[in-house]
C-alpha positions as a Python dict, from the first residue, in 0.01 Angstrom:
ca = {
    (1, 'M'): (0, 0, 0),
    (2, 'T'): (286, 236, 78),
    (3, 'N'): (438, 190, -268),
    (4, 'V'): (103, 264, -435),
    (5, 'A'): (72, 587, -237),
    (6, 'Y'): (435, 676, -313),
    (7, 'G'): (383, 629, -689),
    (8, 'L'): (70, 842, -680),
    (9, 'K'): (241, 1110, -470),
    (10, 'H'): (530, 1133, -715),
    (11, 'W'): (282, 1178, -1004),
    (12, 'L'): (74, 1430, -808),
    (13, 'E'): (375, 1651, -730),
    (14, 'E'): (429, 1695, -1105),
    (15, 'R'): (69, 1808, -1167),
    (16, 'P'): (-32, 2175, -1187),
    (17, 'E'): (-236, 2333, -907),
    (18, 'P'): (-499, 2258, -788),
    (19, 'R'): (-385, 1899, -753),
    (20, 'G'): (-630, 1705, -541),
    (21, 'E'): (-521, 1474, -260),
    (22, 'I'): (-412, 1117, -193),
    (23, 'H'): (-551, 949, 118),
    (24, 'T'): (-441, 615, 264),
    (25, 'G'): (-538, 370, 536),
    (26, 'E'): (-907, 277, 514),
    (27, 'V'): (-1010, 622, 398),
    (28, 'G'): (-1363, 690, 518),
    (29, 'C'): (-1561, 802, 217),
    (30, 'I'): (-1928, 885, 162),
    (31, 'L'): (-1975, 774, -198),
    (32, 'R'): (-2334, 898, -221),
    (33, 'R'): (-2633, 1021, -23),
    (34, 'D'): (-2993, 898, 15),
    (35, 'P'): (-2927, 631, 106),
    (36, 'D'): (-2583, 706, 245),
    (37, 'T'): (-2314, 474, 114),
    (38, 'T'): (-2000, 485, 327),
    (39, 'V'): (-1689, 277, 254),
    (40, 'G'): (-1329, 241, 367),
    (41, 'I'): (-1075, 254, 84),
    (42, 'D'): (-711, 144, 118),
    (43, 'V'): (-573, 422, -106),
    (44, 'A'): (-774, 691, -284),
    (45, 'F'): (-707, 991, -503),
    (46, 'F'): (-965, 1270, -474),
    (47, 'S'): (-980, 1543, -736),
    (48, 'A'): (-930, 1906, -642),
    (49, 'E'): (-1305, 1961, -694),
    (50, 'V'): (-1399, 1694, -438),
    (51, 'V'): (-1137, 1823, -192),
    (52, 'A'): (-1265, 2182, -226),
    (53, 'R'): (-1617, 2074, -123),
    (54, 'Q'): (-1504, 1929, 211),
    (55, 'S'): (-1575, 2100, 541),
    (56, 'D'): (-1358, 2101, 851),
    (57, 'D'): (-1623, 1935, 1067),
    (58, 'T'): (-1617, 1586, 916),
    (59, 'T'): (-1377, 1296, 927),
    (60, 'L'): (-1522, 1135, 614),
    (61, 'V'): (-1453, 1254, 261),
    (62, 'E'): (-1778, 1327, 84),
    (63, 'G'): (-1773, 1237, -283),
    (64, 'A'): (-1633, 965, -501),
    (65, 'P'): (-1259, 949, -558),
    (66, 'T'): (-1119, 946, -909),
    (67, 'L'): (-911, 638, -817),
    (68, 'A'): (-986, 377, -550),
    (69, 'V'): (-721, 115, -469),
    (70, 'E'): (-798, -203, -279),
    (71, 'V'): (-503, -412, -162),
    (72, 'L'): (-602, -776, -115),
    (73, 'S'): (-537, -945, 216),
    (74, 'P'): (-570, -1317, 299),
    (75, 'S'): (-904, -1257, 472),
    (76, 'D'): (-1068, -1088, 170),
    (77, 'R'): (-1342, -1286, -1),
    (78, 'T'): (-1386, -1266, -377),
    (79, 'E'): (-1751, -1167, -341),
    (80, 'E'): (-1668, -880, -105),
    (81, 'I'): (-1408, -737, -341),
    (82, 'R'): (-1641, -775, -640),
    (83, 'D'): (-1919, -595, -452),
    (84, 'K'): (-1683, -312, -353),
    (85, 'V'): (-1561, -266, -709),
    (86, 'L'): (-1918, -258, -842),
    (87, 'E'): (-2020, -9, -572),
    (88, 'Y'): (-1726, 219, -653),
    (89, 'L'): (-1801, 215, -1025),
    (90, 'A'): (-2175, 274, -969),
    (91, 'A'): (-2088, 577, -753),
    (92, 'G'): (-1877, 737, -1025),
    (93, 'V'): (-1524, 620, -943),
    (94, 'E'): (-1335, 635, -1272),
    (95, 'L'): (-1059, 384, -1191),
    (96, 'V'): (-1045, 97, -943),
    (97, 'W'): (-721, -93, -891),
    (98, 'V'): (-729, -426, -709),
    (99, 'V'): (-372, -502, -601),
    (100, 'D'): (-282, -866, -532),
    (101, 'P'): (46, -880, -336),
    (102, 'Y'): (63, -1259, -357),
    (103, 'F'): (53, -1284, -738),
    (104, 'H'): (207, -939, -800),
    (105, 'T'): (-83, -833, -1020),
    (106, 'V'): (-314, -533, -1045),
    (107, 'T'): (-660, -565, -1194),
    (108, 'V'): (-788, -237, -1333),
    (109, 'H'): (-1162, -173, -1347),
    (110, 'R'): (-1325, 112, -1541),
    (111, 'P'): (-1692, 191, -1600),
    (112, 'A'): (-1841, 6, -1898),
    (113, 'A'): (-1516, -177, -1975),
    (114, 'R'): (-1377, -524, -1917),
    (115, 'P'): (-1130, -554, -1630),
    (116, 'E'): (-765, -562, -1732),
    (117, 'M'): (-494, -747, -1540),
    (118, 'F'): (-137, -620, -1526),
    (119, 'N'): (164, -811, -1392),
    (120, 'D'): (510, -706, -1278),
    (121, 'E'): (628, -672, -1639),
    (122, 'D'): (364, -406, -1714),
    (123, 'T'): (310, -37, -1644),
    (124, 'L'): (-12, 108, -1506),
    (125, 'T'): (-133, 431, -1660),
    (126, 'G'): (-401, 674, -1552),
    (127, 'G'): (-545, 725, -1900),
    (128, 'A'): (-782, 1019, -1938),
    (129, 'S'): (-876, 1002, -1567),
    (130, 'L'): (-523, 1063, -1436),
    (131, 'P'): (-320, 1204, -1727),
    (132, 'G'): (52, 1145, -1712),
    (133, 'L'): (33, 875, -1445),
    (134, 'E'): (267, 584, -1511),
    (135, 'I'): (366, 335, -1242),
    (136, 'A'): (560, 16, -1308),
    (137, 'V'): (368, -270, -1148),
    (138, 'A'): (697, -420, -1026),
    (139, 'D'): (758, -100, -823),
    (140, 'L'): (442, -165, -623),
    (141, 'F'): (586, -487, -483),
    (142, 'R'): (945, -383, -399),
}
């Protein structure tokens, strides 16, 4: 998880202002209201627009991130991860990365597209959602 955040931070520092923010460690996020949908995300990038709408009196980020990253752990069940990914995409998250530290793979999910799997010989890119982002998958597992 640290290497994912580091790669994102390096990319973010090269972006023009306003940049948005990277949050880590089960980021509390209200994806949508009525009914409220609250989730914890391992690593998330929130656009400058979402960050600007936040108030000082909440501990949860209100609004969908541009990127949500879930790092698999041995206790994760396939159904739980699938449901999280579908919830993120339904709420407007543009990119979801599911990082598998055991197999050294990252599965990338986008709205209305088939998932793509990348291994440690590949490079992740942010596409139109995160222009200029390039992270070698192998760097995530060093």
